[in-house]
Amino acid sequence: MAARLPGPEDVSVLMASFYKPDLLKGRAALVTGGGTGICRGIAQALADAGCDVAITSRKQEHLDPTVDELKRAGVRAIGAAGDVRDPAAVEAVVKKTADTFGGIDILINGAAGNFICLAENLSPNGFGTVVDIDLKGTFNVSRAALPHLKARRGVVLNISATLQLLGTVAQSHASAAKAGVDALTRALAAEWGPYGIRVNGLAPGPVGDTEGVRRLTTPAAREKINEQCPLGRLATIDEVASAAVFLCSEASSFVTGVTLVIDGGLWLRSARVLMSD
């Protein structure tokens, strides 16, 4: 009998054993884009591990419901609206986080923007907007948080993607931005290592239970992804979040400058399927 591949139904059991209530107790995290999607899941996973969590997004209404859920884990949680493209707004969010929690131990750079568009139809503004959010936003928040991370010998985790690993059609803007994020991860790891700061990346492939996948792919494309993926399915938010907790915990204390791909091996096949009709 062939061995059964692990599926989404196994994840909650594994997470329950991994997320010890005190794994990140006494630490404080700032999660950009933390009100929705993958970063909301990461924020919840950090809280479940005992970490105080601040989340930020451009709109406060995206933050309030998630803050309430985070507090149910028994940790302190706040939401602070701000645009990662605006350095002044970023400084205010970082200050509020540090003032509330007494410092910042963990920074998750997850704010991102994306849409489907062939390069020949893509405006300079459209290209620049994605680069501004994903790449410049990651730099803006990292730079603003640096003094607090230095004080705590903290951790930075940049949320990347797999689009840039291949020539993904209609994703030139996002691919360029995420390639920049990966390069920034390596550069900051080298520069900030002497401060005791670890800087890593996390590159999810298509994650089934997200608005992004529903918006950017068709049902037919998702079926082809399942067929092409060596593990036979899309990732779940919980699986991405568990990888994030690992990279933010002492379990990865000697890991830095790495961008961990979590896509079930899909990127080893082909990016063409992602844009299938």
PDB file of C-alpha atoms in Angstrom:
ATOM      1  CA  MET A   1       0.000   0.000   0.000  1.00  0.00           C
ATOM      2  CA  ALA A   2       1.335   3.410  -0.953  1.00  0.00           C
ATOM      3  CA  ALA A   3       2.091   5.793   1.894  1.00  0.00           C
ATOM      4  CA  ARG A   4      -0.453   8.567   2.375  1.00  0.00           C
ATOM      5  CA  LEU A   5       0.845  12.057   1.742  1.00  0.00           C
ATOM      6  CA  PRO A   6       0.185  14.498   4.608  1.00  0.00           C
ATOM      7  CA  GLY A   7      -2.817  16.715   3.954  1.00  0.00           C
ATOM      8  CA  PRO A   8      -4.437  19.838   5.401  1.00  0.00           C
ATOM      9  CA  GLU A   9      -6.282  17.721   7.962  1.00  0.00           C
ATOM     10  CA  ASP A  10      -2.935  16.847   9.554  1.00  0.00           C
ATOM     11  CA  VAL A  11      -1.777  20.438   9.982  1.00  0.00           C
ATOM     12  CA  SER A  12      -3.861  21.361  13.040  1.00  0.00           C
ATOM     13  CA  VAL A  13      -2.494  18.339  14.913  1.00  0.00           C
ATOM     14  CA  LEU A  14       1.080  19.194  14.024  1.00  0.00           C
ATOM     15  CA  MET A  15       0.595  22.861  14.892  1.00  0.00           C
ATOM     16  CA  ALA A  16      -0.902  22.018  18.272  1.00  0.00           C
ATOM     17  CA  SER A  17       2.263  20.131  19.188  1.00  0.00           C
ATOM     18  CA  PHE A  18       4.573  22.812  17.786  1.00  0.00           C
ATOM     19  CA  TYR A  19       2.913  25.960  19.131  1.00  0.00           C
ATOM     20  CA  LYS A  20       3.782  25.609  22.760  1.00  0.00           C
ATOM     21  CA  PRO A  21       2.082  28.466  24.640  1.00  0.00           C
ATOM     22  CA  ASP A  22       5.448  29.831  25.789  1.00  0.00           C
ATOM     23  CA  LEU A  23       7.422  29.343  22.557  1.00  0.00           C
ATOM     24  CA  LEU A  24       7.477  33.101  21.887  1.00  0.00           C
ATOM     25  CA  LYS A  25       6.240  34.333  25.249  1.00  0.00           C
ATOM     26  CA  GLY A  26       7.638  37.710  26.245  1.00  0.00           C
ATOM     27  CA  ARG A  27       8.336  38.731  22.668  1.00  0.00           C
ATOM     28  CA  ALA A  28       6.614  41.348  20.541  1.00  0.00           C
ATOM     29  CA  ALA A  29       5.990  41.290  16.808  1.00  0.00           C
ATOM     30  CA  LEU A  30       4.935  43.771  14.144  1.00  0.00           C
ATOM     31  CA  VAL A  31       3.196  42.225  11.133  1.00  0.00           C
ATOM     32  CA  THR A  32       2.555  44.380   8.070  1.00  0.00           C
ATOM     33  CA  GLY A  33      -0.455  43.310   6.055  1.00  0.00           C
ATOM     34  CA  GLY A  34      -1.524  41.407   9.156  1.00  0.00           C
ATOM     35  CA  GLY A  35      -5.232  42.099   8.910  1.00  0.00           C
ATOM     36  CA  THR A  36      -5.969  39.676   6.091  1.00  0.00           C
ATOM     37  CA  GLY A  37      -4.775  36.589   4.232  1.00  0.00           C
ATOM     38  CA  ILE A  38      -1.493  34.834   4.862  1.00  0.00           C
ATOM     39  CA  CYS A  39      -0.174  37.524   7.207  1.00  0.00           C
ATOM     40  CA  ARG A  40      -3.326  37.345   9.294  1.00  0.00           C
ATOM     41  CA  GLY A  41      -2.612  33.640   9.697  1.00  0.00           C
ATOM     42  CA  ILE A  42       0.985  34.358  10.649  1.00  0.00           C
ATOM     43  CA  ALA A  43      -0.134  36.953  13.209  1.00  0.00           C
ATOM     44  CA  GLN A  44      -2.518  34.428  14.744  1.00  0.00           C
ATOM     45  CA  ALA A  45       0.183  31.747  14.840  1.00  0.00           C
ATOM     46  CA  LEU A  46       2.563  34.141  16.620  1.00  0.00           C
ATOM     47  CA  ALA A  47      -0.141  34.958  19.154  1.00  0.00           C
ATOM     48  CA  ASP A  48      -0.865  31.264  19.695  1.00  0.00           C
ATOM     49  CA  ALA A  49       2.830  30.864  20.500  1.00  0.00           C
ATOM     50  CA  GLY A  50       2.546  33.559  23.204  1.00  0.00           C
ATOM     51  CA  CYS A  51       3.851  36.553  21.262  1.00  0.00           C
ATOM     52  CA  ASP A  52       2.328  40.026  21.611  1.00  0.00           C
ATOM     53  CA  VAL A  53       1.351  41.197  18.143  1.00  0.00           C
ATOM     54  CA  ALA A  54       0.838  44.529  16.374  1.00  0.00           C
ATOM     55  CA  ILE A  55      -0.657  44.425  12.895  1.00  0.00           C
ATOM     56  CA  THR A  56      -0.795  47.154  10.313  1.00  0.00           C
ATOM     57  CA  SER A  57      -2.637  47.774   7.060  1.00  0.00           C
ATOM     58  CA  ARG A  58      -3.786  50.798   5.119  1.00  0.00           C
ATOM     59  CA  LYS A  59      -7.361  50.439   6.395  1.00  0.00           C
ATOM     60  CA  GLN A  60      -8.330  50.179  10.049  1.00  0.00           C
ATOM     61  CA  GLU A  61     -11.413  48.098   9.226  1.00  0.00           C
ATOM     62  CA  HIS A  62      -9.083  45.313   8.059  1.00  0.00           C
ATOM     63  CA  LEU A  63      -7.354  45.355  11.431  1.00  0.00           C
ATOM     64  CA  ASP A  64     -10.015  45.536  14.137  1.00  0.00           C
ATOM     65  CA  PRO A  65     -11.595  42.060  13.705  1.00  0.00           C
ATOM     66  CA  THR A  66      -8.174  40.411  13.597  1.00  0.00           C
ATOM     67  CA  VAL A  67      -6.997  42.274  16.709  1.00  0.00           C
ATOM     68  CA  ASP A  68     -10.017  40.904  18.589  1.00  0.00           C
ATOM     69  CA  GLU A  69      -9.114  37.378  17.514  1.00  0.00           C
ATOM     70  CA  LEU A  70      -5.483  37.806  18.510  1.00  0.00           C
ATOM     71  CA  LYS A  71      -6.482  38.930  21.991  1.00  0.00           C
ATOM     72  CA  ARG A  72      -8.432  35.712  22.458  1.00  0.00           C
ATOM     73  CA  ALA A  73      -5.072  33.926  22.482  1.00  0.00           C
ATOM     74  CA  GLY A  74      -4.334  35.749  25.744  1.00  0.00           C
ATOM     75  CA  VAL A  75      -1.718  38.137  24.379  1.00  0.00           C
ATOM     76  CA  ARG A  76      -1.597  41.881  23.903  1.00  0.00           C
ATOM     77  CA  ALA A  77      -2.571  42.974  20.406  1.00  0.00           C
ATOM     78  CA  ILE A  78      -3.020  46.287  18.619  1.00  0.00           C
ATOM     79  CA  GLY A  79      -3.840  47.459  15.125  1.00  0.00           C
ATOM     80  CA  ALA A  80      -2.303  50.588  13.639  1.00  0.00           C
ATOM     81  CA  ALA A  81      -3.322  51.811  10.191  1.00  0.00           C
ATOM     82  CA  GLY A  82      -0.486  52.969   7.964  1.00  0.00           C
ATOM     83  CA  ASP A  83       0.812  52.782   4.416  1.00  0.00           C
ATOM     84  CA  VAL A  84       4.203  51.067   4.103  1.00  0.00           C
ATOM     85  CA  ARG A  85       4.986  53.329   1.132  1.00  0.00           C
ATOM     86  CA  ASP A  86       4.936  56.372   3.438  1.00  0.00           C
ATOM     87  CA  PRO A  87       8.064  56.544   5.644  1.00  0.00           C
ATOM     88  CA  ALA A  88       6.394  58.942   8.098  1.00  0.00           C
ATOM     89  CA  ALA A  89       3.409  56.615   8.515  1.00  0.00           C
ATOM     90  CA  VAL A  90       5.779  53.690   8.984  1.00  0.00           C
ATOM     91  CA  GLU A  91       7.704  55.533  11.700  1.00  0.00           C
ATOM     92  CA  ALA A  92       4.431  56.199  13.521  1.00  0.00           C
ATOM     93  CA  VAL A  93       3.381  52.542  13.384  1.00  0.00           C
ATOM     94  CA  VAL A  94       6.780  51.352  14.593  1.00  0.00           C
ATOM     95  CA  LYS A  95       6.751  53.877  17.440  1.00  0.00           C
ATOM     96  CA  LYS A  96       3.268  52.873  18.535  1.00  0.00           C
ATOM     97  CA  THR A  97       4.267  49.215  18.525  1.00  0.00           C
ATOM     98  CA  ALA A  98       7.458  49.777  20.504  1.00  0.00           C
ATOM     99  CA  ASP A  99       5.752  52.121  22.976  1.00  0.00           C
ATOM    100  CA  THR A 100       2.926  49.638  23.581  1.00  0.00           C
ATOM    101  CA  PHE A 101       5.048  46.521  23.985  1.00  0.00           C
ATOM    102  CA  GLY A 102       8.320  48.019  25.204  1.00  0.00           C
ATOM    103  CA  GLY A 103      10.196  47.001  22.067  1.00  0.00           C
ATOM    104  CA  ILE A 104      10.067  44.880  18.914  1.00  0.00           C
ATOM    105  CA  ASP A 105      11.557  41.390  18.680  1.00  0.00           C
ATOM    106  CA  ILE A 106      10.029  40.178  15.420  1.00  0.00           C
ATOM    107  CA  LEU A 107       9.199  42.003  12.200  1.00  0.00           C
ATOM    108  CA  ILE A 108       7.093  40.336   9.511  1.00  0.00           C
ATOM    109  CA  ASN A 109       7.138  42.271   6.229  1.00  0.00           C
ATOM    110  CA  GLY A 110       4.037  40.991   4.488  1.00  0.00           C
ATOM    111  CA  ALA A 111       2.277  43.992   2.949  1.00  0.00           C
ATOM    112  CA  ALA A 112       1.943  43.359  -0.789  1.00  0.00           C
ATOM    113  CA  GLY A 113      -0.020  44.260  -3.898  1.00  0.00           C
ATOM    114  CA  ASN A 114      -0.649  42.312  -7.077  1.00  0.00           C
ATOM    115  CA  PHE A 115      -2.866  41.964 -10.116  1.00  0.00           C
ATOM    116  CA  ILE A 116      -2.814  40.142 -13.438  1.00  0.00           C
ATOM    117  CA  CYS A 117      -1.416  42.146 -16.361  1.00  0.00           C
ATOM    118  CA  LEU A 118       0.814  41.390 -19.330  1.00  0.00           C
ATOM    119  CA  ALA A 119       3.925  43.584 -19.441  1.00  0.00           C
ATOM    120  CA  GLU A 120       2.882  45.119 -22.774  1.00  0.00           C
ATOM    121  CA  ASN A 121      -0.315  46.403 -21.146  1.00  0.00           C
ATOM    122  CA  LEU A 122       1.215  47.391 -17.830  1.00  0.00           C
ATOM    123  CA  SER A 123       1.511  51.097 -17.088  1.00  0.00           C
ATOM    124  CA  PRO A 124       4.629  52.523 -15.427  1.00  0.00           C
ATOM    125  CA  ASN A 125       2.414  53.512 -12.504  1.00  0.00           C
ATOM    126  CA  GLY A 126       1.055  49.988 -12.146  1.00  0.00           C
ATOM    127  CA  PHE A 127       4.540  48.504 -12.191  1.00  0.00           C
ATOM    128  CA  GLY A 128       5.817  51.100  -9.754  1.00  0.00           C
ATOM    129  CA  THR A 129       2.939  50.694  -7.318  1.00  0.00           C
ATOM    130  CA  VAL A 130       3.685  47.011  -6.765  1.00  0.00           C
ATOM    131  CA  VAL A 131       7.408  47.698  -6.379  1.00  0.00           C
ATOM    132  CA  ASP A 132       6.630  50.521  -3.947  1.00  0.00           C
ATOM    133  CA  ILE A 133       4.456  48.323  -1.729  1.00  0.00           C
ATOM    134  CA  ASP A 134       6.391  45.067  -1.827  1.00  0.00           C
ATOM    135  CA  LEU A 135      10.016  46.133  -2.095  1.00  0.00           C
ATOM    136  CA  LYS A 136      10.209  49.719  -0.900  1.00  0.00           C
ATOM    137  CA  GLY A 137       7.672  48.961   1.836  1.00  0.00           C
ATOM    138  CA  THR A 138       9.821  46.103   3.094  1.00  0.00           C
ATOM    139  CA  PHE A 139      12.832  48.410   3.213  1.00  0.00           C
ATOM    140  CA  ASN A 140      10.913  51.265   4.847  1.00  0.00           C
ATOM    141  CA  VAL A 141       9.604  49.140   7.718  1.00  0.00           C
ATOM    142  CA  SER A 142      12.857  47.257   8.234  1.00  0.00           C
ATOM    143  CA  ARG A 143      14.830  50.488   8.406  1.00  0.00           C
ATOM    144  CA  ALA A 144      12.389  52.094  10.831  1.00  0.00           C
ATOM    145  CA  ALA A 145      12.363  49.034  13.096  1.00  0.00           C
ATOM    146  CA  LEU A 146      16.139  48.564  13.112  1.00  0.00           C
ATOM    147  CA  PRO A 147      16.897  50.415  16.387  1.00  0.00           C
ATOM    148  CA  HIS A 148      14.352  48.266  18.225  1.00  0.00           C
ATOM    149  CA  LEU A 149      15.547  45.053  16.584  1.00  0.00           C
ATOM    150  CA  LYS A 150      19.146  45.880  17.509  1.00  0.00           C
ATOM    151  CA  ALA A 151      18.139  46.356  21.134  1.00  0.00           C
ATOM    152  CA  ARG A 152      16.469  42.918  21.231  1.00  0.00           C
ATOM    153  CA  ARG A 153      18.710  40.997  18.773  1.00  0.00           C
ATOM    154  CA  GLY A 154      15.548  40.484  16.809  1.00  0.00           C
ATOM    155  CA  VAL A 155      14.280  38.666  13.734  1.00  0.00           C
ATOM    156  CA  VAL A 156      13.041  39.942  10.366  1.00  0.00           C
ATOM    157  CA  LEU A 157      10.937  37.727   8.098  1.00  0.00           C
ATOM    158  CA  ASN A 158      10.182  39.014   4.607  1.00  0.00           C
ATOM    159  CA  ILE A 159       7.243  37.423   2.802  1.00  0.00           C
ATOM    160  CA  SER A 160       8.290  36.686  -0.757  1.00  0.00           C
ATOM    161  CA  ALA A 161       6.753  34.465  -3.466  1.00  0.00           C
ATOM    162  CA  THR A 162       7.723  31.901  -6.106  1.00  0.00           C
ATOM    163  CA  LEU A 163       6.725  33.979  -9.154  1.00  0.00           C
ATOM    164  CA  GLN A 164      10.235  35.337  -9.627  1.00  0.00           C
ATOM    165  CA  LEU A 165      11.826  31.895  -9.616  1.00  0.00           C
ATOM    166  CA  LEU A 166      10.490  31.295 -13.126  1.00  0.00           C
ATOM    167  CA  GLY A 167       9.178  33.439 -15.958  1.00  0.00           C
ATOM    168  CA  THR A 168       5.610  33.816 -14.711  1.00  0.00           C
ATOM    169  CA  VAL A 169       3.389  35.300 -17.408  1.00  0.00           C
ATOM    170  CA  ALA A 170       1.489  38.512 -16.541  1.00  0.00           C
ATOM    171  CA  GLN A 171       3.483  38.894 -13.321  1.00  0.00           C
ATOM    172  CA  SER A 172       6.502  40.969 -14.385  1.00  0.00           C
ATOM    173  CA  HIS A 173       5.714  43.634 -11.765  1.00  0.00           C
ATOM    174  CA  ALA A 174       5.274  41.245  -8.839  1.00  0.00           C
ATOM    175  CA  SER A 175       8.186  39.073  -9.969  1.00  0.00           C
ATOM    176  CA  ALA A 176      10.526  42.069 -10.091  1.00  0.00           C
ATOM    177  CA  ALA A 177       9.351  43.282  -6.691  1.00  0.00           C
ATOM    178  CA  LYS A 178       9.745  39.893  -5.009  1.00  0.00           C
ATOM    179  CA  ALA A 179      13.151  39.300  -6.605  1.00  0.00           C
ATOM    180  CA  GLY A 180      14.138  42.588  -5.015  1.00  0.00           C
ATOM    181  CA  VAL A 181      12.760  41.431  -1.667  1.00  0.00           C
ATOM    182  CA  ASP A 182      14.861  38.262  -1.876  1.00  0.00           C
ATOM    183  CA  ALA A 183      17.992  40.297  -2.655  1.00  0.00           C
ATOM    184  CA  LEU A 184      17.203  42.684   0.206  1.00  0.00           C
ATOM    185  CA  THR A 185      16.812  39.719   2.562  1.00  0.00           C
ATOM    186  CA  ARG A 186      20.320  38.512   1.755  1.00  0.00           C
ATOM    187  CA  ALA A 187      21.868  41.983   1.979  1.00  0.00           C
ATOM    188  CA  LEU A 188      20.269  42.805   5.325  1.00  0.00           C
ATOM    189  CA  ALA A 189      21.210  39.401   6.717  1.00  0.00           C
ATOM    190  CA  ALA A 190      24.840  40.167   5.920  1.00  0.00           C
ATOM    191  CA  GLU A 191      24.707  43.741   7.215  1.00  0.00           C
ATOM    192  CA  TRP A 192      22.658  43.152  10.349  1.00  0.00           C
ATOM    193  CA  GLY A 193      24.073  39.808  11.440  1.00  0.00           C
ATOM    194  CA  PRO A 194      26.735  41.532  13.555  1.00  0.00           C
ATOM    195  CA  TYR A 195      23.885  43.163  15.510  1.00  0.00           C
ATOM    196  CA  GLY A 196      22.534  39.718  16.341  1.00  0.00           C
ATOM    197  CA  ILE A 197      19.611  40.201  13.933  1.00  0.00           C
ATOM    198  CA  ARG A 198      18.531  37.326  11.722  1.00  0.00           C
ATOM    199  CA  VAL A 199      16.854  38.189   8.395  1.00  0.00           C
ATOM    200  CA  ASN A 200      15.083  35.483   6.410  1.00  0.00           C
ATOM    201  CA  GLY A 201      12.406  35.170   3.761  1.00  0.00           C
ATOM    202  CA  LEU A 202       9.398  32.937   3.290  1.00  0.00           C
ATOM    203  CA  ALA A 203       8.192  32.239  -0.244  1.00  0.00           C
ATOM    204  CA  PRO A 204       4.738  30.660  -0.400  1.00  0.00           C
ATOM    205  CA  GLY A 205       3.404  29.289  -3.642  1.00  0.00           C
ATOM    206  CA  PRO A 206      -0.352  29.382  -4.274  1.00  0.00           C
ATOM    207  CA  VAL A 207      -2.205  29.150  -0.968  1.00  0.00           C
ATOM    208  CA  GLY A 208      -5.655  27.690  -1.408  1.00  0.00           C
ATOM    209  CA  ASP A 209      -7.620  29.494   1.278  1.00  0.00           C
ATOM    210  CA  THR A 210      -6.706  33.053   0.286  1.00  0.00           C
ATOM    211  CA  GLU A 211      -8.382  35.857  -1.588  1.00  0.00           C
ATOM    212  CA  GLY A 212      -5.245  36.274  -3.677  1.00  0.00           C
ATOM    213  CA  VAL A 213      -5.477  32.815  -5.191  1.00  0.00           C
ATOM    214  CA  ARG A 214      -9.206  33.180  -5.759  1.00  0.00           C
ATOM    215  CA  ARG A 215      -8.637  36.516  -7.492  1.00  0.00           C
ATOM    216  CA  LEU A 216      -5.486  35.723  -9.460  1.00  0.00           C
ATOM    217  CA  THR A 217      -6.272  32.201 -10.681  1.00  0.00           C
ATOM    218  CA  THR A 218      -9.218  30.426 -12.258  1.00  0.00           C
ATOM    219  CA  PRO A 219     -10.760  27.144 -11.046  1.00  0.00           C
ATOM    220  CA  ALA A 220      -9.216  25.415 -14.072  1.00  0.00           C
ATOM    221  CA  ALA A 221      -5.791  26.803 -13.207  1.00  0.00           C
ATOM    222  CA  ARG A 222      -6.136  25.613  -9.619  1.00  0.00           C
ATOM    223  CA  GLU A 223      -6.951  22.113 -10.828  1.00  0.00           C
ATOM    224  CA  LYS A 224      -3.826  22.122 -12.984  1.00  0.00           C
ATOM    225  CA  ILE A 225      -1.771  23.357 -10.039  1.00  0.00           C
ATOM    226  CA  ASN A 226      -2.995  20.382  -8.020  1.00  0.00           C
ATOM    227  CA  GLU A 227      -2.012  18.075 -10.874  1.00  0.00           C
ATOM    228  CA  GLN A 228       1.430  19.626 -11.306  1.00  0.00           C
ATOM    229  CA  CYS A 229       2.348  19.946  -7.618  1.00  0.00           C
ATOM    230  CA  PRO A 230       4.453  17.009  -6.414  1.00  0.00           C
ATOM    231  CA  LEU A 231       2.441  16.956  -3.178  1.00  0.00           C
ATOM    232  CA  GLY A 232      -0.809  17.105  -5.113  1.00  0.00           C
ATOM    233  CA  ARG A 233      -2.480  20.210  -3.690  1.00  0.00           C
ATOM    234  CA  LEU A 234      -2.187  23.860  -2.738  1.00  0.00           C
ATOM    235  CA  ALA A 235      -0.751  24.986   0.578  1.00  0.00           C
ATOM    236  CA  THR A 236      -2.908  26.146   3.476  1.00  0.00           C
ATOM    237  CA  ILE A 237      -2.464  29.338   5.488  1.00  0.00           C
ATOM    238  CA  ASP A 238      -1.710  27.236   8.563  1.00  0.00           C
ATOM    239  CA  GLU A 239       1.185  25.532   6.792  1.00  0.00           C
ATOM    240  CA  VAL A 240       2.711  28.865   5.791  1.00  0.00           C
ATOM    241  CA  ALA A 241       2.181  30.223   9.290  1.00  0.00           C
ATOM    242  CA  SER A 242       3.897  27.260  10.929  1.00  0.00           C
ATOM    243  CA  ALA A 243       6.955  27.824   8.730  1.00  0.00           C
ATOM    244  CA  ALA A 244       6.937  31.498   9.765  1.00  0.00           C
ATOM    245  CA  VAL A 245       6.876  30.601  13.457  1.00  0.00           C
ATOM    246  CA  PHE A 246       9.830  28.273  12.917  1.00  0.00           C
ATOM    247  CA  LEU A 247      11.873  31.028  11.250  1.00  0.00           C
ATOM    248  CA  CYS A 248      10.980  33.499  14.020  1.00  0.00           C
ATOM    249  CA  SER A 249      11.800  31.119  16.882  1.00  0.00           C
ATOM    250  CA  GLU A 250      15.004  29.854  18.448  1.00  0.00           C
ATOM    251  CA  ALA A 251      14.461  26.619  16.523  1.00  0.00           C
ATOM    252  CA  SER A 252      16.123  28.439  13.595  1.00  0.00           C
ATOM    253  CA  SER A 253      18.664  30.354  15.684  1.00  0.00           C
ATOM    254  CA  PHE A 254      21.519  29.848  13.188  1.00  0.00           C
ATOM    255  CA  VAL A 255      19.481  30.390  10.026  1.00  0.00           C
ATOM    256  CA  THR A 256      19.824  33.748   8.284  1.00  0.00           C
ATOM    257  CA  GLY A 257      19.845  35.040   4.713  1.00  0.00           C
ATOM    258  CA  VAL A 258      17.613  32.191   3.554  1.00  0.00           C
ATOM    259  CA  THR A 259      14.344  32.422   1.628  1.00  0.00           C
ATOM    260  CA  LEU A 260      12.381  29.261   2.377  1.00  0.00           C
ATOM    261  CA  VAL A 261      10.083  28.106  -0.415  1.00  0.00           C
ATOM    262  CA  ILE A 262       6.873  26.506   0.825  1.00  0.00           C
ATOM    263  CA  ASP A 263       4.886  25.316  -2.171  1.00  0.00           C
ATOM    264  CA  GLY A 264       4.934  21.536  -2.108  1.00  0.00           C
ATOM    265  CA  GLY A 265       7.604  21.500  -4.820  1.00  0.00           C
ATOM    266  CA  LEU A 266       5.401  23.247  -7.381  1.00  0.00           C
ATOM    267  CA  TRP A 267       8.061  25.718  -8.503  1.00  0.00           C
ATOM    268  CA  LEU A 268      10.247  22.790  -9.564  1.00  0.00           C
ATOM    269  CA  ARG A 269       7.737  22.074 -12.315  1.00  0.00           C
ATOM    270  CA  SER A 270       6.431  25.067 -14.287  1.00  0.00           C
ATOM    271  CA  ALA A 271       5.032  28.550 -13.737  1.00  0.00           C
ATOM    272  CA  ARG A 272       2.977  28.411 -16.926  1.00  0.00           C
ATOM    273  CA  VAL A 273       0.156  26.541 -15.215  1.00  0.00           C
ATOM    274  CA  LEU A 274      -0.455  29.459 -12.838  1.00  0.00           C
ATOM    275  CA  MET A 275      -1.799  31.594 -15.656  1.00  0.00           C
ATOM    276  CA  SER A 276      -3.857  28.927 -17.361  1.00  0.00           C
ATOM    277  CA  ASP A 277      -7.404  29.682 -18.400  1.00  0.00           C
TER     278      ASP A 277
END
